[in-house]
Coordinates of C-alpha atoms in Angstrom, one line a residue:
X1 CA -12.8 46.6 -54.1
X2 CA -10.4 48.4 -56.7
X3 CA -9.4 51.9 -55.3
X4 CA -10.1 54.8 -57.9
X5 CA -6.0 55.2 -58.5
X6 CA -5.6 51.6 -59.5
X7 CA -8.9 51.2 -61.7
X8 CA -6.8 52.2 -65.1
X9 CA -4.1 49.5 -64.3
X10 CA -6.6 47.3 -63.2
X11 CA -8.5 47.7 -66.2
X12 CA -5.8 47.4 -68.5
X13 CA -3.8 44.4 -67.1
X14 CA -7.1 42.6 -66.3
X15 CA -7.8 42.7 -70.4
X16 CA -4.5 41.5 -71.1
X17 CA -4.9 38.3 -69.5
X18 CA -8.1 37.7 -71.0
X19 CA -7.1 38.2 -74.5
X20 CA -3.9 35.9 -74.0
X21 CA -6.1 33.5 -72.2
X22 CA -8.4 33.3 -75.2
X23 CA -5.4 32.4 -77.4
X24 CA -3.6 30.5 -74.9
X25 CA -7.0 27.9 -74.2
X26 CA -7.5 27.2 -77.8
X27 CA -3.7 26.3 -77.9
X28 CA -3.8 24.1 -74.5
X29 CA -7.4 22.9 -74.7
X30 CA -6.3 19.4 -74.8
X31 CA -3.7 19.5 -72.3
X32 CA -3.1 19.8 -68.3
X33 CA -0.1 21.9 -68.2
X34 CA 2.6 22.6 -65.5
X35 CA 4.6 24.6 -67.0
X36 CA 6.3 26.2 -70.3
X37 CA 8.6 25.5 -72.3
X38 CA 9.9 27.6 -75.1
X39 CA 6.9 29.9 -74.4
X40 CA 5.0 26.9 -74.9
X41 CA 2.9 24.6 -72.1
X42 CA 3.7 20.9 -71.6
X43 CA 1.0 18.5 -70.9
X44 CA 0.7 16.2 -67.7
X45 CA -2.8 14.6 -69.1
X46 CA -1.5 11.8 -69.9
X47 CA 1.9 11.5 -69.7
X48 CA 2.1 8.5 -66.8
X49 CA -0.2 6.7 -64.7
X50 CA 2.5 5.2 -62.7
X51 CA 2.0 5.2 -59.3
X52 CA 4.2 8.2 -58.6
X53 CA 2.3 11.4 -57.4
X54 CA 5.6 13.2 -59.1
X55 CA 5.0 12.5 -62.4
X56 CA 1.5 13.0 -65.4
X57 CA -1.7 12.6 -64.3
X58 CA -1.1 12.3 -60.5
X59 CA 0.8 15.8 -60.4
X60 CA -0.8 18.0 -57.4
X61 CA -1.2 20.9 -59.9
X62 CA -3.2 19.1 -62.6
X63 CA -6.1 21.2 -61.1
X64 CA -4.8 24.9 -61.4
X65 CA -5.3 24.8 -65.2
X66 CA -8.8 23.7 -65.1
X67 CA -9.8 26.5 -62.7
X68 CA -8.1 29.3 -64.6
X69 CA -10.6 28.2 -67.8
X70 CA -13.5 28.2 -64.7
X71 CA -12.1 31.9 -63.8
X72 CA -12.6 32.9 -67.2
X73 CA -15.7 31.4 -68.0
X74 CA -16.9 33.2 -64.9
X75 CA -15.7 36.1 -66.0
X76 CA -16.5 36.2 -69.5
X77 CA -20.0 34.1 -69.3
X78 CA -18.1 32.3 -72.7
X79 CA -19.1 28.6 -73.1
X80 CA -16.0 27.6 -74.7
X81 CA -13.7 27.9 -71.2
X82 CA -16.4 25.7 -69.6
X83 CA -15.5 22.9 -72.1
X84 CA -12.0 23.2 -71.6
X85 CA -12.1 23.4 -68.0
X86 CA -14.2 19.8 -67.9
X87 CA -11.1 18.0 -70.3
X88 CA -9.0 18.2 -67.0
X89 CA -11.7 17.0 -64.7
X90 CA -13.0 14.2 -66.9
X91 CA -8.7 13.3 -67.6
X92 CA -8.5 13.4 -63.3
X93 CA -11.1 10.4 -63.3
X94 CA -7.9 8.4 -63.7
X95 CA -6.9 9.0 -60.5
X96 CA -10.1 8.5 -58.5
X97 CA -10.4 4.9 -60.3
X98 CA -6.8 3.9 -59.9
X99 CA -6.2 5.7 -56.8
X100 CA -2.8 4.9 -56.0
X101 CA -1.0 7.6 -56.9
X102 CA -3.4 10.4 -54.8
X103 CA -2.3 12.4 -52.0
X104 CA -3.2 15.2 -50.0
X105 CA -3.3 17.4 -52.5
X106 CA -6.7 16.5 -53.5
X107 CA -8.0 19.8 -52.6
X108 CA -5.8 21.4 -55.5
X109 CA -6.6 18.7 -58.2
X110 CA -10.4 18.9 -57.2
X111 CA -11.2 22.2 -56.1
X112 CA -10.6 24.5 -59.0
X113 CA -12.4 21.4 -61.4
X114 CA -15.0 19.2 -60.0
X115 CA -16.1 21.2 -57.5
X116 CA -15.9 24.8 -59.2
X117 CA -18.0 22.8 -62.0
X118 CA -20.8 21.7 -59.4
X119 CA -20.9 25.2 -58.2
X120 CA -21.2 26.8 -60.9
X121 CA -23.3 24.7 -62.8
X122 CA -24.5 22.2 -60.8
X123 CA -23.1 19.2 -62.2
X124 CA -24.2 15.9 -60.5
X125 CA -21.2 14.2 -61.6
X126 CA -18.8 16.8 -60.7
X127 CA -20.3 16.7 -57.2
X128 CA -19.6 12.4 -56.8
X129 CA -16.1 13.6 -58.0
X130 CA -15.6 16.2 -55.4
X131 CA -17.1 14.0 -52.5
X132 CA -14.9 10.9 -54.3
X133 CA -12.3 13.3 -53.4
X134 CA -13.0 14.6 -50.3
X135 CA -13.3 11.1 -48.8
X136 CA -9.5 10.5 -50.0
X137 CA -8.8 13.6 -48.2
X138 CA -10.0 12.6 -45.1
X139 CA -9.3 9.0 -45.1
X140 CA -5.1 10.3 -44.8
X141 CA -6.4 12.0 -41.0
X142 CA -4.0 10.5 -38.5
X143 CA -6.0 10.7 -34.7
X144 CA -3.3 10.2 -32.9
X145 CA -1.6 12.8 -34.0
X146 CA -4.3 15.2 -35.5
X147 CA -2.7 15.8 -39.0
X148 CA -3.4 15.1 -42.3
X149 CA -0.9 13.1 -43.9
X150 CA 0.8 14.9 -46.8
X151 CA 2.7 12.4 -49.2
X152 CA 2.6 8.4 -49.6
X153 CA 5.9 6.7 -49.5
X154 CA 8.3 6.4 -52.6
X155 CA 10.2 3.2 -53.6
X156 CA 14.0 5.5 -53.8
X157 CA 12.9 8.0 -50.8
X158 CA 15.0 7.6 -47.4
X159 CA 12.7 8.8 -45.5
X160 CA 9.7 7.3 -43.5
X161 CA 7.0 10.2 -44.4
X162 CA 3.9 8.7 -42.8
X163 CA 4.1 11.3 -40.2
X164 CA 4.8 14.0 -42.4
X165 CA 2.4 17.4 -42.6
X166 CA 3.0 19.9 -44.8
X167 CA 1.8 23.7 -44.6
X168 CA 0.2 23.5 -48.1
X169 CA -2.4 21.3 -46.9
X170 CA -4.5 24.4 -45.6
X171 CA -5.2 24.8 -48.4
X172 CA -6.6 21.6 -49.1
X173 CA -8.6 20.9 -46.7
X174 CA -11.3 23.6 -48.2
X175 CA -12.5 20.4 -50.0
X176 CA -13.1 19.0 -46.4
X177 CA -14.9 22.2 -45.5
X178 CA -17.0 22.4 -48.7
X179 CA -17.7 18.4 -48.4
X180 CA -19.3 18.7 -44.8
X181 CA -21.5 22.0 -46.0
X182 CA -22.7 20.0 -49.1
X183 CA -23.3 16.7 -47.4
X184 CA -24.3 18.3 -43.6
X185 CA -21.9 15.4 -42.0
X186 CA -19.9 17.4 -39.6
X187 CA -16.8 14.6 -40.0
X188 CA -15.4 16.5 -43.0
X189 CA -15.0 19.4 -40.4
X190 CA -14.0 17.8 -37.7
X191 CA -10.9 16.5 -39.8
X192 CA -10.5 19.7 -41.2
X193 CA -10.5 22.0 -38.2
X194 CA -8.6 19.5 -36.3
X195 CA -5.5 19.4 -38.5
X196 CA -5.8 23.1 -38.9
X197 CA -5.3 23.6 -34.8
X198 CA -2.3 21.3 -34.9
X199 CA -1.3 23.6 -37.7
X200 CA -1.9 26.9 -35.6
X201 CA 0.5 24.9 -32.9
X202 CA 3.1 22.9 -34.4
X203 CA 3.8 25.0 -37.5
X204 CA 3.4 28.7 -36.5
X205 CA 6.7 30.7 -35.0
X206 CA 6.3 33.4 -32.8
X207 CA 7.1 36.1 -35.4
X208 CA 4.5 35.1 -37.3
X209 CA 7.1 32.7 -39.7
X210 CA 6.1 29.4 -41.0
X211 CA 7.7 25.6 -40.8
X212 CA 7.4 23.5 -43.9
X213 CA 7.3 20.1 -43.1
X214 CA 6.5 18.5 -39.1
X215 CA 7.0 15.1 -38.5
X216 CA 5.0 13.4 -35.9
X217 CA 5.2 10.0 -34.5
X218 CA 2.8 8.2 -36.0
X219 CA 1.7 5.9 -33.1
X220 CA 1.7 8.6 -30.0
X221 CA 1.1 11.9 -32.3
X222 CA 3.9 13.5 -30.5
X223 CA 6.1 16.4 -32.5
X224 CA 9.4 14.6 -33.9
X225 CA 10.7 17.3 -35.6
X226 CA 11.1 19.7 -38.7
X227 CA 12.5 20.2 -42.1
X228 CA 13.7 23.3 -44.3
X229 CA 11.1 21.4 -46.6
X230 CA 11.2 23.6 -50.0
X231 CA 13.0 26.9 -48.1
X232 CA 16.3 27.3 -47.9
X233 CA 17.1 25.3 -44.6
X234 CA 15.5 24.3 -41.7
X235 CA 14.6 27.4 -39.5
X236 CA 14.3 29.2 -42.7
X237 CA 11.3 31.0 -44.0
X238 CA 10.3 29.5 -47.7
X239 CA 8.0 32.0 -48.9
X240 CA 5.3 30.2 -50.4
X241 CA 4.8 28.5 -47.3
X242 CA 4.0 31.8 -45.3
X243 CA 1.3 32.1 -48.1
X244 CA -0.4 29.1 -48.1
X245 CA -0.2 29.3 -44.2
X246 CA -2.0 32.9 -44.8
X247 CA -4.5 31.9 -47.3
X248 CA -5.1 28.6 -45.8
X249 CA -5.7 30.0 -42.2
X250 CA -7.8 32.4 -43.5
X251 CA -10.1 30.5 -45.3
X252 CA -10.7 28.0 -42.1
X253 CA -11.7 31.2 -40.6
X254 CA -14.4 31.8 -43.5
X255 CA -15.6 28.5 -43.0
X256 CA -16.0 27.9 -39.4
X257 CA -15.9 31.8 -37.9
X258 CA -12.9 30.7 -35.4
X259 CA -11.2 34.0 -34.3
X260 CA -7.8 32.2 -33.7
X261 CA -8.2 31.4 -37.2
X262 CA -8.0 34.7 -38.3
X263 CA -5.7 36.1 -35.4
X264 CA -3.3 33.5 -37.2
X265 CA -3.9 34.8 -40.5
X266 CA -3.6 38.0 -39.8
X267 CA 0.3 36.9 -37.5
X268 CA 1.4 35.5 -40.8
X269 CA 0.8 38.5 -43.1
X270 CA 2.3 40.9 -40.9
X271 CA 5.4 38.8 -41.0
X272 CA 5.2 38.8 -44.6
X273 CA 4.6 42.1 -45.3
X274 CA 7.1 43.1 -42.6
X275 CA 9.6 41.3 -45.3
X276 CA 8.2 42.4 -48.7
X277 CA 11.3 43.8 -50.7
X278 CA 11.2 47.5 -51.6
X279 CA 10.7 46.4 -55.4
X280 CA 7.8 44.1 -54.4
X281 CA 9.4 40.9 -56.0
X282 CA 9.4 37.8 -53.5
X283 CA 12.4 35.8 -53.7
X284 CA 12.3 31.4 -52.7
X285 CA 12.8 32.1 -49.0
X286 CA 13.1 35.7 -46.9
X287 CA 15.9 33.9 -44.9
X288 CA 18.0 32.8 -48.1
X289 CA 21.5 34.0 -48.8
X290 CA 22.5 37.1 -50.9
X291 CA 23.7 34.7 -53.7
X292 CA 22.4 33.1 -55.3
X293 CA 19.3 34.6 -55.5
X294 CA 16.3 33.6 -56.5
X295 CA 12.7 34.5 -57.6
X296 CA 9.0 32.7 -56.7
X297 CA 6.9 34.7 -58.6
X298 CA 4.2 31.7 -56.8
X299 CA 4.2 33.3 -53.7
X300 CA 3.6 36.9 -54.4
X301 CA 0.6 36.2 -56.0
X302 CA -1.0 33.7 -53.3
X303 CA 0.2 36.7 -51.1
X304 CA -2.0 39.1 -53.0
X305 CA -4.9 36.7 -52.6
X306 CA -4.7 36.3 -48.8
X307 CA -4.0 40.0 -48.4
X308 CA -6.9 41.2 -50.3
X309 CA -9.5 38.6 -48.5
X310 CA -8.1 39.7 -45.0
X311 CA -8.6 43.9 -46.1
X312 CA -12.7 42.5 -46.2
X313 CA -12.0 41.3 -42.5
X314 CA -10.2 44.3 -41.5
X315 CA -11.0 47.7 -40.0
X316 CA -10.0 50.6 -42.3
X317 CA -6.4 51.3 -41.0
X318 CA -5.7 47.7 -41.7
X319 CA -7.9 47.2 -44.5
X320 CA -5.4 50.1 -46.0
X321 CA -2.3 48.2 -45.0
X322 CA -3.7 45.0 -46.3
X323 CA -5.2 46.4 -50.1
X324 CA -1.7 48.5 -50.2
X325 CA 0.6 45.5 -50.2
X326 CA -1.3 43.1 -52.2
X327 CA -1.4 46.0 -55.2
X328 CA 2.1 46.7 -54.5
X329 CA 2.9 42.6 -55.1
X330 CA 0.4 42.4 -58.5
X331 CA 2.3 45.9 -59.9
X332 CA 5.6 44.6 -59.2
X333 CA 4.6 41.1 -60.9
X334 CA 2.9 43.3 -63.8
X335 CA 5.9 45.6 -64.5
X336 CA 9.0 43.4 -63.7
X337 CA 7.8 39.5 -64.5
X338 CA 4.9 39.2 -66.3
X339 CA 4.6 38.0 -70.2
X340 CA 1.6 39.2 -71.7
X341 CA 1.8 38.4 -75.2
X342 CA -0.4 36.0 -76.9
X343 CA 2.0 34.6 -79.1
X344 CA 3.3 32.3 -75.2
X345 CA 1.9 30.4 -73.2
X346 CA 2.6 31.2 -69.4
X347 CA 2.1 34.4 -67.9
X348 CA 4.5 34.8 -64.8
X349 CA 7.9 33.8 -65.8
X350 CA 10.2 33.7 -62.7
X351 CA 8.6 30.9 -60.4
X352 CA 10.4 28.5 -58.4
X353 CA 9.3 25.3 -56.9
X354 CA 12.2 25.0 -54.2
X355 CA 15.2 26.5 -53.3
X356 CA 17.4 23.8 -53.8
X357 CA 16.2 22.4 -57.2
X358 CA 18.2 22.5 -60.5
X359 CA 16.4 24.3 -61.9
X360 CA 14.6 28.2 -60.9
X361 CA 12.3 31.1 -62.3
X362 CA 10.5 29.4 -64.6
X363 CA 6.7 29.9 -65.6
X364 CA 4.4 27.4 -63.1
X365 CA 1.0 26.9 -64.2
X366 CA -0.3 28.0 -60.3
X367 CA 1.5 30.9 -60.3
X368 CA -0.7 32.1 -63.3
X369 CA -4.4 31.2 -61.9
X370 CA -3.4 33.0 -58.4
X371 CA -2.7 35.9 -60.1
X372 CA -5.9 35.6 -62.1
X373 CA -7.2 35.0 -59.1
X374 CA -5.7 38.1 -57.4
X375 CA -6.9 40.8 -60.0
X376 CA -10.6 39.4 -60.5
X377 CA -10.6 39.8 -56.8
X378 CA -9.4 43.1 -56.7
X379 CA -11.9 43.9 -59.7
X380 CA -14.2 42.5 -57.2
X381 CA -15.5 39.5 -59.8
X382 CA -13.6 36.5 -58.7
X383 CA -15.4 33.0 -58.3
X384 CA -14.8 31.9 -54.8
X385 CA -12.5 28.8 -55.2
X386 CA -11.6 28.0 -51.9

């Protein structure tokens, strides 16, 4: 896919990341990290098995680790990442057996571990894990209103969140899509494509902008209302959520073929190109004030995935616009935020995981496997993950 003018780049940064990764697994091989400290990863392994879905082994990232070390051994054919990569699936039973503390994110936790193992090597026991998994997943459907249900209740919140959807779910619900293909039981798709259309209604603006969170009334399904969610406000534009709604929609439309799908896709990346700053670097929210301003590092390179997989659907004026923005996105990272030394941990160093939390730009451990992701795409090598 790589374009004669990047190749070098390409080449180069692409060897850089394997190299740290090669220090960096031996260093976290026993741990499930989220992000850095000091230059050097935490560890939500083990850390608590309350109930909480905020805290250890519950965490919704607890996957993105495991699928970098399934990236790599893809990439590299080396045994050793394989290993790694199963420590966070085998810690994850936890979850499954207690099963309190799991949410919607189930497509994140299990997608880039179980099932990425069962692909790859045809695990039987990663496959009962994924379909374990995908079961949760579909069990938090509401019919009334035709959403998947993002987060369970918490003892302090103020809320009432059982009618709460989130945009990151579509990219969940790939674990719906990949259960129903493996099993043949059309349900998992049902569900899937289902939520996804109340998605492509409720959530997505006429410019091609993204809400966060929709509440719906539990009982009649009706639309309640929204929130600014993990943007700056409500109205606001956070940009991660543009990107999961772009990478999400477009991966419904590799799965079932649905043109609206895609048309939806394609609405959401023009927005977000239409907004990309002239140095490339995506700040929290394209509708957030001057100052203070800050970085997600998170959603330019989600961005970069879902621009390079629409180029493939693309004609070759679009496919241009499409392979020209995601580079631009990965070169900014590259130049401006990127740690490539083997001597640390994390690789992107300016993530942020909501406007208004204390603390921002700070490595995140999914901000490091879609940029993986990103340039083994663009080297045309990536394992298929969602």
């Amino acid at each position: 896919m790589v374009r004669e003018k990047d190749s070098v780049w390409l080449g180069e940064t692409t060897e850089k990341v394997k190299r740290k990764m090669r220090a960096v697994s031996e260093r976290s091989c026993r741990k499930i990290p989220y992000t850095s400290i000091n230059g050097v990863h935490d560890d939500r392994s083990g850390a608590d098995k309350s109930f909480s879905e905020d805290l250890g082994i519950y965490w919704w990232t607890n996957g993105f680790w495991g699928g970098m070390m399934w990236m790599m051994y893809h990439e590299t054919g080396e045994q050793r990442f394989a290993d790694i990569a199963r420590f966070s699936e085998e810690k994850l039973d936890y979850c499954l057996q207690d099963f309190y503390g799991l949410h919607h994110d189930v497509g994140f936790m299990y997608l880039p571990t179980a099932v990425a193992d069962y692909r790859l090597t045809g695990s039987p026991d990663s496959r009962r894990r994924g379909l374990h998994a995908a079961n949760i997943l579909a069990a938090r459907f509401n019919p009334a209103g035709k959403f998947i249900r993002a987060w369970n209740d918490r003892e302090d919140a103020k809320e009432d969140r059982r009618g709460w959807a989130i945009i990151d779910c579509l990219l969940n619900i790939p674990l719906l899509y990949w259960a129903g293909e493996e099993t043949k039981d059309p349900r998992f798709k049902h569900v899937a494509t289902m939520h996804a259309d109340t998605v492509m209604k409720h959530f997505v603006r006429a410019d091609g902008s993204v809400r966060h969170i929709v509440e719906f009334d539990t009982e009649t399904g009706e639309m309640i209302r929204d929130y600014g969610g993990q943007g700056y406000e409500t109205g606001s534009s956070w940009t991660r959520g543009q990107t999961w709604g772009m990478y999400g929609f477009l991966m419904s439309y590799f799965h079932t073929g649905k043109q609206e799908y895609l048309d939806t896709a394609r609405k959401i990346a023009h927005y977000f190109m239409a907004n990309i700053p002239e140095d490339g670097l995506i700040p929290v929210d394209f509708r957030q004030p001057a100052e203070p301003f800050w970085y997600d590092d998170t959603a330019g390179a989600i961005a970069a995935c879902g621009l390079l997989e629409l180029s493939k659907t693309a004609g070759e004026y679009e496919k241009d616009i499409y392979y020209r923005a995601a580079v631009k996105l990965l070169k900014a990272l590259c130049e401006n935020h990127c740690d490539f030394s083997e001597d640390t941990d994390s690789i992107l160093l300016k993530c942020t995981g909501s406007y208004h939390e204390r603390e921002h730009e700070y490595p995140i451990i999914y901000g490091d496997f879609f940029f993986m992701e990103a340039l083994f795409k663009l080297k045309g090598n990536d394992y298929f993950m969602w």
